[in-house]
Coordinates of C-alpha atoms in Angstrom, one line a residue:
X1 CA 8.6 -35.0 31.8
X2 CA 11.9 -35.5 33.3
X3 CA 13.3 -36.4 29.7
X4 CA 11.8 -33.0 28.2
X5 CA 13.7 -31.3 31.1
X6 CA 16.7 -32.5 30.2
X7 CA 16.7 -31.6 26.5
X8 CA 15.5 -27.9 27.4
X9 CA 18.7 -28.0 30.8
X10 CA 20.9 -29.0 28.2
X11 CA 19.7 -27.0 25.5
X12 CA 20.7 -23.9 26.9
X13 CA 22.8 -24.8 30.1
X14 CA 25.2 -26.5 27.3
X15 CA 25.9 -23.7 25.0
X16 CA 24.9 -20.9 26.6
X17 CA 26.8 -18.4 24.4
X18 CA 25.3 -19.8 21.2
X19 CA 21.6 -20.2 22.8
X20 CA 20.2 -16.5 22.9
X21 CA 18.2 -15.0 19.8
X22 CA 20.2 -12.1 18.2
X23 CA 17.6 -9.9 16.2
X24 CA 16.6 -8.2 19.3
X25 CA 17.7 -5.3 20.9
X26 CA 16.1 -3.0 23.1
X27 CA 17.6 -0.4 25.2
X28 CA 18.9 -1.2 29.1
X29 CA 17.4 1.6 31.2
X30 CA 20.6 1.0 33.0
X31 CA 23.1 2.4 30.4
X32 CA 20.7 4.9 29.5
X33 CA 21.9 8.3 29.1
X34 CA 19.2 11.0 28.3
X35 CA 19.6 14.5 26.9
X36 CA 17.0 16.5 26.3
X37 CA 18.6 18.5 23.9
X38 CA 19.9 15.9 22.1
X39 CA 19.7 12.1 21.6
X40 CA 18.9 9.4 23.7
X41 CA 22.2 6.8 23.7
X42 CA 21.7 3.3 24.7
X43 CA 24.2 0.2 25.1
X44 CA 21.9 -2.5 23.5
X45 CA 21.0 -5.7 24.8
X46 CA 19.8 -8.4 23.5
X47 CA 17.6 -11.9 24.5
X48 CA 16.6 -15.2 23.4
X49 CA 12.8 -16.6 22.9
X50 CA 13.6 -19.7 23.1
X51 CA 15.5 -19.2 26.2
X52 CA 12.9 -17.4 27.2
X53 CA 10.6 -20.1 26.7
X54 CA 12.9 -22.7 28.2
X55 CA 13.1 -20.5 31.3
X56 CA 9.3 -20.2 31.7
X57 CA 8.6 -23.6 31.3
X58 CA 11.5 -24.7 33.4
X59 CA 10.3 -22.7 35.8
X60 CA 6.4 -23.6 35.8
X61 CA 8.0 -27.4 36.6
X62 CA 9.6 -26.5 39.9
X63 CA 13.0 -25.1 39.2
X64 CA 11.9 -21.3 40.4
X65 CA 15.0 -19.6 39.2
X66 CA 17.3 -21.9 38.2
X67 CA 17.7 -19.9 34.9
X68 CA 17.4 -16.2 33.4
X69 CA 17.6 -14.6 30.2
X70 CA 20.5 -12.5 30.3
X71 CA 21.9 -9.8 28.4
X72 CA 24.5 -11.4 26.2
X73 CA 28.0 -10.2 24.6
X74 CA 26.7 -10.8 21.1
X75 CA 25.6 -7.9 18.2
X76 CA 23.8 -4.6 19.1
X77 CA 22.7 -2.9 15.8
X78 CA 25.3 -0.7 15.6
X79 CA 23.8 1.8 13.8
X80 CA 23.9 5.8 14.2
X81 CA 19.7 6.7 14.4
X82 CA 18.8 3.7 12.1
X83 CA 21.6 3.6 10.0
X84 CA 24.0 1.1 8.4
X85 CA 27.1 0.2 10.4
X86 CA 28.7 -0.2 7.0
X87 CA 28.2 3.5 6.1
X88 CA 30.8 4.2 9.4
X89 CA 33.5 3.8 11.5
X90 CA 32.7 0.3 13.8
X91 CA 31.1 2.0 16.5
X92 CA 32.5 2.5 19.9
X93 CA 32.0 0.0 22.5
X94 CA 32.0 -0.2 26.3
X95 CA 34.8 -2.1 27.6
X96 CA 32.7 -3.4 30.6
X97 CA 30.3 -5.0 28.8
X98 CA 31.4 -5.0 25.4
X99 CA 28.1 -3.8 23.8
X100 CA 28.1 -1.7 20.6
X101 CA 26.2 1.8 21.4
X102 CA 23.6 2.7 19.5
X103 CA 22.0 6.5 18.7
X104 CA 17.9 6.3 18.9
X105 CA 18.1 9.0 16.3
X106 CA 18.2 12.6 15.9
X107 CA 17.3 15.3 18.2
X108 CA 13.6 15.5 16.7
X109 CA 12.0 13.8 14.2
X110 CA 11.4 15.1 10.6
X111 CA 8.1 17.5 11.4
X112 CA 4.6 15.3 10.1
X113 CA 3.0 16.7 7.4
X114 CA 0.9 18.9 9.6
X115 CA 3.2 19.9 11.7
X116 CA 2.3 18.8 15.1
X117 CA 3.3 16.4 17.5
X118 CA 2.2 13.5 16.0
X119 CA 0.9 11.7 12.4
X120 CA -2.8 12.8 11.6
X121 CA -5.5 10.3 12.0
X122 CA -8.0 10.5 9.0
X123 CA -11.8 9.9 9.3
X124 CA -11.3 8.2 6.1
X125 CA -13.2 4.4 5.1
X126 CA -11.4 1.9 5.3
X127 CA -10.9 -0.6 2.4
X128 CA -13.2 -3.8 2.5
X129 CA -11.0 -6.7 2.6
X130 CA -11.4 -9.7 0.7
X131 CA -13.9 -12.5 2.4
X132 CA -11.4 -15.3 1.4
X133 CA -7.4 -14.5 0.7
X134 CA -6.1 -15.9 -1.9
X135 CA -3.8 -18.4 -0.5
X136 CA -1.7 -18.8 -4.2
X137 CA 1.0 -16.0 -3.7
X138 CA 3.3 -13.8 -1.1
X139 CA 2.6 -11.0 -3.0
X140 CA 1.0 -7.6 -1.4
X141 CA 0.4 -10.1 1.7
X142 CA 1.0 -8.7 5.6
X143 CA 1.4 -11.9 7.4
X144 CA 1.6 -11.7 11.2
X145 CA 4.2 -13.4 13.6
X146 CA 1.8 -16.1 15.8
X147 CA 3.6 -17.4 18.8
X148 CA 0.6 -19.7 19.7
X149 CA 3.0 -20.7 23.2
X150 CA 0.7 -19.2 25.7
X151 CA -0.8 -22.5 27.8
X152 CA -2.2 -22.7 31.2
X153 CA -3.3 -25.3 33.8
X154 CA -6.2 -27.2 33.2
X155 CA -6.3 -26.2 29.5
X156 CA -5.2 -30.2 28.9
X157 CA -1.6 -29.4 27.3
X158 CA 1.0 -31.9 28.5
X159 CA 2.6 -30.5 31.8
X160 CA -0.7 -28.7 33.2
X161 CA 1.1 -25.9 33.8
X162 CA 1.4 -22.0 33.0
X163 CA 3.8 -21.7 30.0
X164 CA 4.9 -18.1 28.8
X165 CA 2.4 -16.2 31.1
X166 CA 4.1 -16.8 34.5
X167 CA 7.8 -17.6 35.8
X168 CA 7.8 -20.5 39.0
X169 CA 4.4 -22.0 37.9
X170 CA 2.5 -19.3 40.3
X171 CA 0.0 -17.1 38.7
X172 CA 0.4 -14.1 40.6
X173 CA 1.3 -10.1 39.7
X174 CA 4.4 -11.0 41.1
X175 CA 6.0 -13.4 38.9
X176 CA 3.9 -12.1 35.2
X177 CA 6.5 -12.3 32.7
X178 CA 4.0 -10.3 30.5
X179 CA 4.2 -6.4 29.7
X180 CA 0.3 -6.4 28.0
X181 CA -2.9 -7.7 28.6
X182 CA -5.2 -9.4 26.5
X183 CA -8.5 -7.8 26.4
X184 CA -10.7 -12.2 27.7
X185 CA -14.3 -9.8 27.5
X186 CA -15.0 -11.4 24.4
X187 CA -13.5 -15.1 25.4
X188 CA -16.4 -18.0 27.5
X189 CA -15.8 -19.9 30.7
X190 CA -14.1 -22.9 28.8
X191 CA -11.5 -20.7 27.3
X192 CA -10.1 -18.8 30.2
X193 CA -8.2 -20.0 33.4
X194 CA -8.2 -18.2 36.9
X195 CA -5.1 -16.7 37.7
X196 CA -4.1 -15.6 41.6
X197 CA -4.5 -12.2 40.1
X198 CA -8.4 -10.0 40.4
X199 CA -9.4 -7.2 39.2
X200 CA -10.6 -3.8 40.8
X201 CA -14.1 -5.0 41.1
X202 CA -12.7 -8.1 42.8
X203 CA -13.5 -10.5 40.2
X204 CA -11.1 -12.8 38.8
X205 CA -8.2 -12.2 36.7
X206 CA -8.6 -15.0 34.0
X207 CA -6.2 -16.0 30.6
X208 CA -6.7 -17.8 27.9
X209 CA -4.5 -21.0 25.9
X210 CA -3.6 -21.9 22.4
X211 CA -3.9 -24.9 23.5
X212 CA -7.6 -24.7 23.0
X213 CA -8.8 -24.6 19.4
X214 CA -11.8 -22.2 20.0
X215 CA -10.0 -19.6 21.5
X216 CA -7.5 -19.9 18.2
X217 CA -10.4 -19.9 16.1
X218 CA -11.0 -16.5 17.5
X219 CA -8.2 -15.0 16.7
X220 CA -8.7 -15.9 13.2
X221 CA -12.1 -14.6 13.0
X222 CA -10.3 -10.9 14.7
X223 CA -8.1 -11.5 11.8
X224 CA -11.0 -11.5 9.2
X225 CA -12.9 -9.2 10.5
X226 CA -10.1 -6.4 10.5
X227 CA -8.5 -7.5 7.2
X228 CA -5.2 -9.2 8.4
X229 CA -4.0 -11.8 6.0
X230 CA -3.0 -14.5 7.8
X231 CA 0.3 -15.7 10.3
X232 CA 3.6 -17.2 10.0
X233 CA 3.1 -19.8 13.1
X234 CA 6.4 -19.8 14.8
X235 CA 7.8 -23.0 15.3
X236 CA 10.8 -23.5 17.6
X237 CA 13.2 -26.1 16.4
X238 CA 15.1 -26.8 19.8
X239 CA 11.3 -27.1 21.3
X240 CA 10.1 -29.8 19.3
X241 CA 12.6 -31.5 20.5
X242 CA 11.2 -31.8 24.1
X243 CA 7.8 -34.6 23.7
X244 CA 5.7 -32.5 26.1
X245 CA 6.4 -29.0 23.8
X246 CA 6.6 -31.2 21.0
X247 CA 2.7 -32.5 21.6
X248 CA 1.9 -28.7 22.5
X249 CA 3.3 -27.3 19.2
X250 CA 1.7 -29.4 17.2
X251 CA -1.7 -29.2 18.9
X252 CA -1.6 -25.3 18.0
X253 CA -0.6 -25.8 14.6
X254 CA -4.0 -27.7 14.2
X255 CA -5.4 -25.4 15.9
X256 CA -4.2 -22.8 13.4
X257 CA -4.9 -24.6 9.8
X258 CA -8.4 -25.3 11.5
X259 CA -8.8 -21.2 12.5
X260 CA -7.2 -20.4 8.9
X261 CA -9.5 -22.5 6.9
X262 CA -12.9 -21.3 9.0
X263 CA -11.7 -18.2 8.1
X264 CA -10.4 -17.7 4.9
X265 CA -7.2 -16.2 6.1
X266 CA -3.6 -18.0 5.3
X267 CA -1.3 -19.3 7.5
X268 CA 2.5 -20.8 6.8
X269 CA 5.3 -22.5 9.4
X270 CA 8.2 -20.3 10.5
X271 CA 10.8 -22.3 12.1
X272 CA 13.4 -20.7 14.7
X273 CA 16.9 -22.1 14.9
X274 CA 17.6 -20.1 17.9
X275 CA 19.0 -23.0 20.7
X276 CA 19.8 -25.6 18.2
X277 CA 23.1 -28.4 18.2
X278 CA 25.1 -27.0 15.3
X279 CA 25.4 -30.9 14.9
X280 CA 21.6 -31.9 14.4
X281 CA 20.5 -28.8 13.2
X282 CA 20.1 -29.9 9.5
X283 CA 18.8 -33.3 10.4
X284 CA 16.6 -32.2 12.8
X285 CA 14.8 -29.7 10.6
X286 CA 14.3 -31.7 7.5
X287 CA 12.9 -34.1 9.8
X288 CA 10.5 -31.6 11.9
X289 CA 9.1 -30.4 8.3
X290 CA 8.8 -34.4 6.6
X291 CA 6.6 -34.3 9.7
X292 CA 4.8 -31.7 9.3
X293 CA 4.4 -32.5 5.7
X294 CA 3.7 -36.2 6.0
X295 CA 1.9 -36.5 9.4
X296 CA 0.4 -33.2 10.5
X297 CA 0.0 -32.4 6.5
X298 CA -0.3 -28.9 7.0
X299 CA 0.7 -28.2 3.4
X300 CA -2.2 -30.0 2.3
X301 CA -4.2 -27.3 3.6
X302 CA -6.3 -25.1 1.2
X303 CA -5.1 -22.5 3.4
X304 CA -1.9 -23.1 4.0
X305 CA 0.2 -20.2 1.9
X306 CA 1.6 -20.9 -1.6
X307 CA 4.2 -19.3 -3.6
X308 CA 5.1 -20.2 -7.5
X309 CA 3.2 -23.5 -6.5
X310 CA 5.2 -24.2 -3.6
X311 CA 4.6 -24.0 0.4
X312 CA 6.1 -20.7 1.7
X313 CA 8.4 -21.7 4.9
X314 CA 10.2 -19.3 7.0
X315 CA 13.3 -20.3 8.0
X316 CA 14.7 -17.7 10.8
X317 CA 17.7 -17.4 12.9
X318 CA 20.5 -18.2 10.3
X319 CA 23.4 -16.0 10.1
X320 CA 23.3 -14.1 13.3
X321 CA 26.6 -14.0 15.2
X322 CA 24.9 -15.9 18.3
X323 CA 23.3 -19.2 16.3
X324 CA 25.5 -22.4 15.6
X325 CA 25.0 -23.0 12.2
X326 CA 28.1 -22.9 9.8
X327 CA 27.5 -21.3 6.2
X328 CA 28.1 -24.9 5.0
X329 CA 25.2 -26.1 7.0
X330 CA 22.9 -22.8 6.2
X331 CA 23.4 -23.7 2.7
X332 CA 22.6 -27.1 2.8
X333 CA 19.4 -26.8 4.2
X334 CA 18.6 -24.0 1.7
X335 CA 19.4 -26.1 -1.1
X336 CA 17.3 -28.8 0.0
X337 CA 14.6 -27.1 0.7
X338 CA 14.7 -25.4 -2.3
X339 CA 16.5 -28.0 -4.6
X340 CA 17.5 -31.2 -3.7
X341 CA 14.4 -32.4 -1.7
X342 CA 11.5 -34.6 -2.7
X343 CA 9.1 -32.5 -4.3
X344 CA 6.5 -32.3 -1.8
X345 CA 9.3 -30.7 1.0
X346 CA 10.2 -28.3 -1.2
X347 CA 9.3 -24.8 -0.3
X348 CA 9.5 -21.2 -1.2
X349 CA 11.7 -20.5 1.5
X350 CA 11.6 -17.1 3.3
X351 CA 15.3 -16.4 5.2
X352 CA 14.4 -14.4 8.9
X353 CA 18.0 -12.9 8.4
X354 CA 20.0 -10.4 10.2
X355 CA 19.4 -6.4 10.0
X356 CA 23.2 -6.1 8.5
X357 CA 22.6 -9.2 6.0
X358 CA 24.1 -6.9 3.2
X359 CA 27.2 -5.7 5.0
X360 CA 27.9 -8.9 7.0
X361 CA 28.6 -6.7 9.5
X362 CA 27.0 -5.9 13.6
X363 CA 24.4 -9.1 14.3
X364 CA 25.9 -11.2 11.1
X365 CA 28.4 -14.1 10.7
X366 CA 31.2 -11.9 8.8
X367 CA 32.5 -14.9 6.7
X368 CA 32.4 -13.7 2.9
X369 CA 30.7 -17.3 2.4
X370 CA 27.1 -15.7 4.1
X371 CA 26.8 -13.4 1.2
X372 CA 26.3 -16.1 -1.0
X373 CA 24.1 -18.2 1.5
X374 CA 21.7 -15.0 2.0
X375 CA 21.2 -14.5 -1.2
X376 CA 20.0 -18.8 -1.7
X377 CA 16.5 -17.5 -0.1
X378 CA 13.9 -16.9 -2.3
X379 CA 12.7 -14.2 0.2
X380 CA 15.1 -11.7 2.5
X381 CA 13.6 -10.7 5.3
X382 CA 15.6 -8.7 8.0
X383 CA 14.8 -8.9 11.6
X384 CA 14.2 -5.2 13.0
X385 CA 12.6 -5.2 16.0
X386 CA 14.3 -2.9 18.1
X387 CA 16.8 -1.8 15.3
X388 CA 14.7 1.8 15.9
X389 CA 13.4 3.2 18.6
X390 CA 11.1 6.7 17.3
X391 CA 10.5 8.3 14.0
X392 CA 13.6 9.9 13.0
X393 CA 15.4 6.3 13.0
X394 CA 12.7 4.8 10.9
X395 CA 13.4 7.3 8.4
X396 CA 17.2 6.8 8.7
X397 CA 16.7 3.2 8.5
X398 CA 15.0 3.5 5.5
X399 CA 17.4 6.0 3.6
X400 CA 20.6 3.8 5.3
X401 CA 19.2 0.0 4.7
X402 CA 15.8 -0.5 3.6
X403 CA 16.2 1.0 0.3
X404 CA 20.0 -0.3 -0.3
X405 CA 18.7 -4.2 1.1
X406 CA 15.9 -3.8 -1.2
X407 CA 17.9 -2.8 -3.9
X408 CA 20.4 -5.3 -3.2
X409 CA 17.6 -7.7 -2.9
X410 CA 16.3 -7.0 -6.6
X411 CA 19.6 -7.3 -7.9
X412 CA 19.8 -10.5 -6.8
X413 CA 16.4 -11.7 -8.5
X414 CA 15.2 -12.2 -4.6
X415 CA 12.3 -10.5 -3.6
X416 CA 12.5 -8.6 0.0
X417 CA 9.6 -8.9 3.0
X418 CA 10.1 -6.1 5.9
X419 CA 9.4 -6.4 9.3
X420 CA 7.4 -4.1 11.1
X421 CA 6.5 -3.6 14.4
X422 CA 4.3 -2.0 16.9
X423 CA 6.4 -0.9 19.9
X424 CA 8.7 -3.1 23.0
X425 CA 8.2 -3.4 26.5
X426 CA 9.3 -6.3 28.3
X427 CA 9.8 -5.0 31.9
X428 CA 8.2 -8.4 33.6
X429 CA 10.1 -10.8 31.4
X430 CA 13.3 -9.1 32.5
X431 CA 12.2 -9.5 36.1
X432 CA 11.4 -5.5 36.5
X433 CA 14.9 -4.5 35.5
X434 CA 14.1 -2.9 32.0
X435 CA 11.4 0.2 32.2
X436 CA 8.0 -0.7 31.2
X437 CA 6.9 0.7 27.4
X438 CA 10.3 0.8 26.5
X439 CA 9.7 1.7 22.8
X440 CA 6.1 3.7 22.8
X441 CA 3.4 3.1 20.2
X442 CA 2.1 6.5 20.0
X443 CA -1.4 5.7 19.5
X444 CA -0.2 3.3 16.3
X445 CA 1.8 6.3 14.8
X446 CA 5.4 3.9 15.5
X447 CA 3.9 1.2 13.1
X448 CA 2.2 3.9 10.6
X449 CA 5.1 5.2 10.2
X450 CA 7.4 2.1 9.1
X451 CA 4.2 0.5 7.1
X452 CA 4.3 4.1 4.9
X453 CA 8.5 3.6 4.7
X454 CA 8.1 0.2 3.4
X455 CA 5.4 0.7 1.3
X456 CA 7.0 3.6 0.3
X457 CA 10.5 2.3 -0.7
X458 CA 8.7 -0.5 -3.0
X459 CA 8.3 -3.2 -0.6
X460 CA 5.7 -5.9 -2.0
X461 CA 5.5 -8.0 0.9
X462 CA 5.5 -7.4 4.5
X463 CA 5.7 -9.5 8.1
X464 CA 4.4 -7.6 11.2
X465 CA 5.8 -8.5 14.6
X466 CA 3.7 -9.9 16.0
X467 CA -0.3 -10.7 16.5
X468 CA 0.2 -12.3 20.5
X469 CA 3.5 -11.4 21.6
X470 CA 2.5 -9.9 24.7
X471 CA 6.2 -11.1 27.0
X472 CA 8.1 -8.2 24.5
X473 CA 5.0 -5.7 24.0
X474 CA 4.3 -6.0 20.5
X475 CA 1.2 -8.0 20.6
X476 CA -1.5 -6.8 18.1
X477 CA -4.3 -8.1 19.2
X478 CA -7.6 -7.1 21.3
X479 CA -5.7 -5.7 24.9
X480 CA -6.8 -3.9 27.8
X481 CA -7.3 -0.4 26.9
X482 CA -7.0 1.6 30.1
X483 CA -5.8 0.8 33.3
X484 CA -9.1 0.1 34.7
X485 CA -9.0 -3.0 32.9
X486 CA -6.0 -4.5 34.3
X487 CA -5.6 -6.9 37.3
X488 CA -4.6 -5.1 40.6
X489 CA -1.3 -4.4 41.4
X490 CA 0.1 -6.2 38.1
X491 CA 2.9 -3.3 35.9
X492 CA 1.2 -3.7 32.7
X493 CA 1.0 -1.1 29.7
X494 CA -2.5 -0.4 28.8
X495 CA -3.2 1.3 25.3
X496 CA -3.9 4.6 26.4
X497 CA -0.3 4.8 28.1
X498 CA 0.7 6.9 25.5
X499 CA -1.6 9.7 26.2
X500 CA -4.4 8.2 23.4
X501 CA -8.0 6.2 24.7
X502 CA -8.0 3.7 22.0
X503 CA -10.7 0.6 21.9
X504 CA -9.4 -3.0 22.6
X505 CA -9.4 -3.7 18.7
X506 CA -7.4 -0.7 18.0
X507 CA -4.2 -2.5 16.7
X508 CA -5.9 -5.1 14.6
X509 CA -8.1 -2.5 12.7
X510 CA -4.6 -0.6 12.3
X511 CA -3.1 -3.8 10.8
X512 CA -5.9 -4.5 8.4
X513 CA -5.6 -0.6 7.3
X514 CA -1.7 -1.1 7.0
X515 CA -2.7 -4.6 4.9
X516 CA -4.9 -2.7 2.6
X517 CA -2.3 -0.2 2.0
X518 CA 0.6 -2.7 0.9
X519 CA -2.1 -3.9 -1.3
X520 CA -3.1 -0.7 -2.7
X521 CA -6.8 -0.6 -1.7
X522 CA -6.1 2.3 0.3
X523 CA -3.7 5.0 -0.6
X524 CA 0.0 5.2 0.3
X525 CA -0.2 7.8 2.6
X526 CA 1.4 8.8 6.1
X527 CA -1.8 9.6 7.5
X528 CA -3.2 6.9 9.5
X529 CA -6.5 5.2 7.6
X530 CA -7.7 4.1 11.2
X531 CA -9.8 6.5 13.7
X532 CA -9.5 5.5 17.5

């Protein structure tokens, strides 16, 4: 334990400027200015998960604040209400801070096509989805972000301790590091874990792990019954590295093929570069996948995601302005997974790139050489969360990037895979600094709307973040639908927050709708297919 300390300390206590993930930015209630007549303005911030995660489970082991995620002096988007900082002038930034400024987007939003205040909801069917996905291509697929990192004492994980629920190992309202709340009704005795926490009714507040393979396996069967593909299972590269994560990672990735293949849904790896030595990092991942390949086999799952006969692999985190890798070493490891590797490591690799990839510009390296390097993955696909914060800036970031990336993309003879998102909060995991519900959902009208855009513009593929992300409020998965349902004293966003009473499964009905639309078995419409 004391040697997975270490590696974690050092991780991020080493190079701190390098360590923290760039593809998020959310704005600061701080250096918020609000006009009613006009726009919002924000200075941007941005975080790390992984030193998120290193923080949390630093924490849970007895170093209560030794360590905070921070807002860093790396890239903000940049972008004028969604656009392309390519299109403009470099935007002004505050001397203080040196963060980028960012517009949230017009005054109002383009009117919906009746008018109102919001996207019409449709009584409509919805599409039947297949029993069994096919598992051969990337093609019309909506795979959703699976952080799998939620453990909890008691649950047998290595470390017996709260991991990515609570900060300081103490389970109480206090120190949640969580903005939602899973909706446990469904969950038994042996998947849930008291917390300090209780509900209104007195009885006690209780979680669940990943670390347990049932609970998993019922997040694959939410999967199938709304219609939602499959996951990209993130895998942190600087976390494997640690022997207690290392055993708890790879426990959930069994716990995933097994969910997948009960299932029929898909599932594929996504590795995370965020935190890793610029010196191992290409050593370290070829050797994390030989063992995922070799030992955990997960490609020799039926389930496990092909594409042109190879396993799909996300690769994310190479190319923003705050990760160590070189455009030598980011083409390196393209080319070998891709080229130069034995046959059974080679992959269909899908690059987790930065928003301004095509520009090199904001929250990319600027060195001519990326170009080249983005366009070695098979698949582009942009991080966006955050990148827009209401309608009017989806649509500008559709006219000012989407279109031109995909367009770029094609030229290229890459195919392109947007991310889509449901709204941010993440008021607890910044210690109650940030505003809770940050970036509202609107009853699922947010997401609608940049599903329709993509769909829209010509996109084939599509990645929604994320199914369980509950620490930044974008989880998609059954949650608490009113306040009633939340522990006592805990600030939490339920899903009526917004004004809408929605049922627990809301989201995940909304992502299978959204799924059937990219696939065509629903028609392309801005009108949500999914009734509350």
């Amino acid at each position: 334990m004391t040697h997975a300390l270490s590696v974690i300390i050092n991780t991020i206590t080493g190079r701190d400027s390098k360590r923290r993930r760039a593809g998020l930015l959310l704005p600061s209630p701080a250096s918020q200015i609000t006009n009613r007549a006009g726009a919002l303005r924000f200075r941007m911030t941005t975080t790390s998960k992984l030193t998120i995660s290193a923080v949390l489970l630093i924490s849970t082991f007895g170093s209560a604040g030794c360590l905070r995620p921070s807002a860093r002096n790396a890239s903000s988007d940049g972008q004028d209400g969604g656009g392309a900082a390519g299109a403009r002038p470099p935007p002004a930034r505050d001397a203080r801070a040196d963060q980028p400024t960012l517009d949230a987007g017009p005054s109002s939003p383009p009117p919906p096509p009746d008018g109102g205040d919001a996207l019409p909801r449709s009584d409509g069917g919805e599409a039947t989805p297949p029993l069994v996905v096919d598992a051969t291509s990337l093609e019309h697929k909506m795979l959703f972000g699976y952080q799998g990192w939620f453990l909890c004492p008691g649950d047998g994980a290595p470390g017996n301790t709260w991991v990515h629920w609570f900060r300081n190992g103490t389970p109480a309202a206090a120190n949640l590091t969580v903005d939602l709340w899973p909706d446990t009704s469904e969950l038994g005795d042996d998947e849930l874990f008291a917390t300090q926490m209780k509900y209104a009714d007195g009885s006690v507040a209780r979680l669940y792990s990943a670390y347990g393979a049932k609970t998993v396996a019922r997040h694959f069967a939410w999967m199938k019954d709304s219609g939602i593909d499959g996951v990209a299972l993130q895998r942190f590269l600087v976390d494997v590295q640690a022997p207690p994560l290392f055993a708890a990672r790879n426990q959930v990735a069994q716990n995933v093929r097994a969910g997948a293949e009960a299932n029929g849904r898909v599932f594929a790896i996504e590795y995370d570069i965020t935190g890793s030595d610029e010196a191992h990092l290409v050593a370290e991942l070829e050797a994390d996948w030989k063992y995922m390949v070799d030992t955990l086999q997960v490609t020799a799952s039926p389930r496990y995601l092909m594409d042109g006969g190879k396993p799909v692999l996300y690769l994310w985190g190479l190319g923003f302005t705050t990760n160590a890798a070189t455009a030598a070493d980011a083409q390196a490891l393209i080319d070998w997974f891709t080229k130069s590797a034995e046959p059974q490591y080679r992959a269909t690799l899908v690059g987790g790139i930065p928003t301004h990839w095509r520009t090199l510009t904001v929250d990319s390296m600027t060195d001519p050489a990326w170009s080249a390097v983005y366009r070695s993955f098979d698949v582009l696909s942009p991080w966006t969360v955050g990148r827009y914060v209401n309608d009017a800036a989806v649509d500008s970031y559709r006219a000012t990037s989407l279109e031109p990336d995909l367009a770029a993309a094609m030229a290229a003879g890459k195919r392109y895979m947007p991310v889509v998102f449901p709204g941010f909060s993440w008021h607890n995991l910044k210690g109650s600094t940030e505003a809770l519900n940050q970036v509202p959902r609107r009853g699922g009208d947010f997401y609608w709307r940049q599903v329709w855009n993509a769909v829209g513009a010509g996109a084939t593929m599509m990645k929604t973040a994320m199914f369980d992300e509950v620490d930044e409020g974008t989880a998609m998965f059954k949650l608490a639908p009113s306040s009633a349902m939340l522990p006592a004293g805990a600030s939490l966003v339920p899903l009526d927050a917004d004004g809408q009473t929605l049922p627990s499964d809301f989201y995940l009905r909304l992502g299978g709708a959204a799924t059937a639309m990219l696939r065509g078995d629903l028609p392309l419409t801005a009108t949500l297919h999914v009734a509350p």
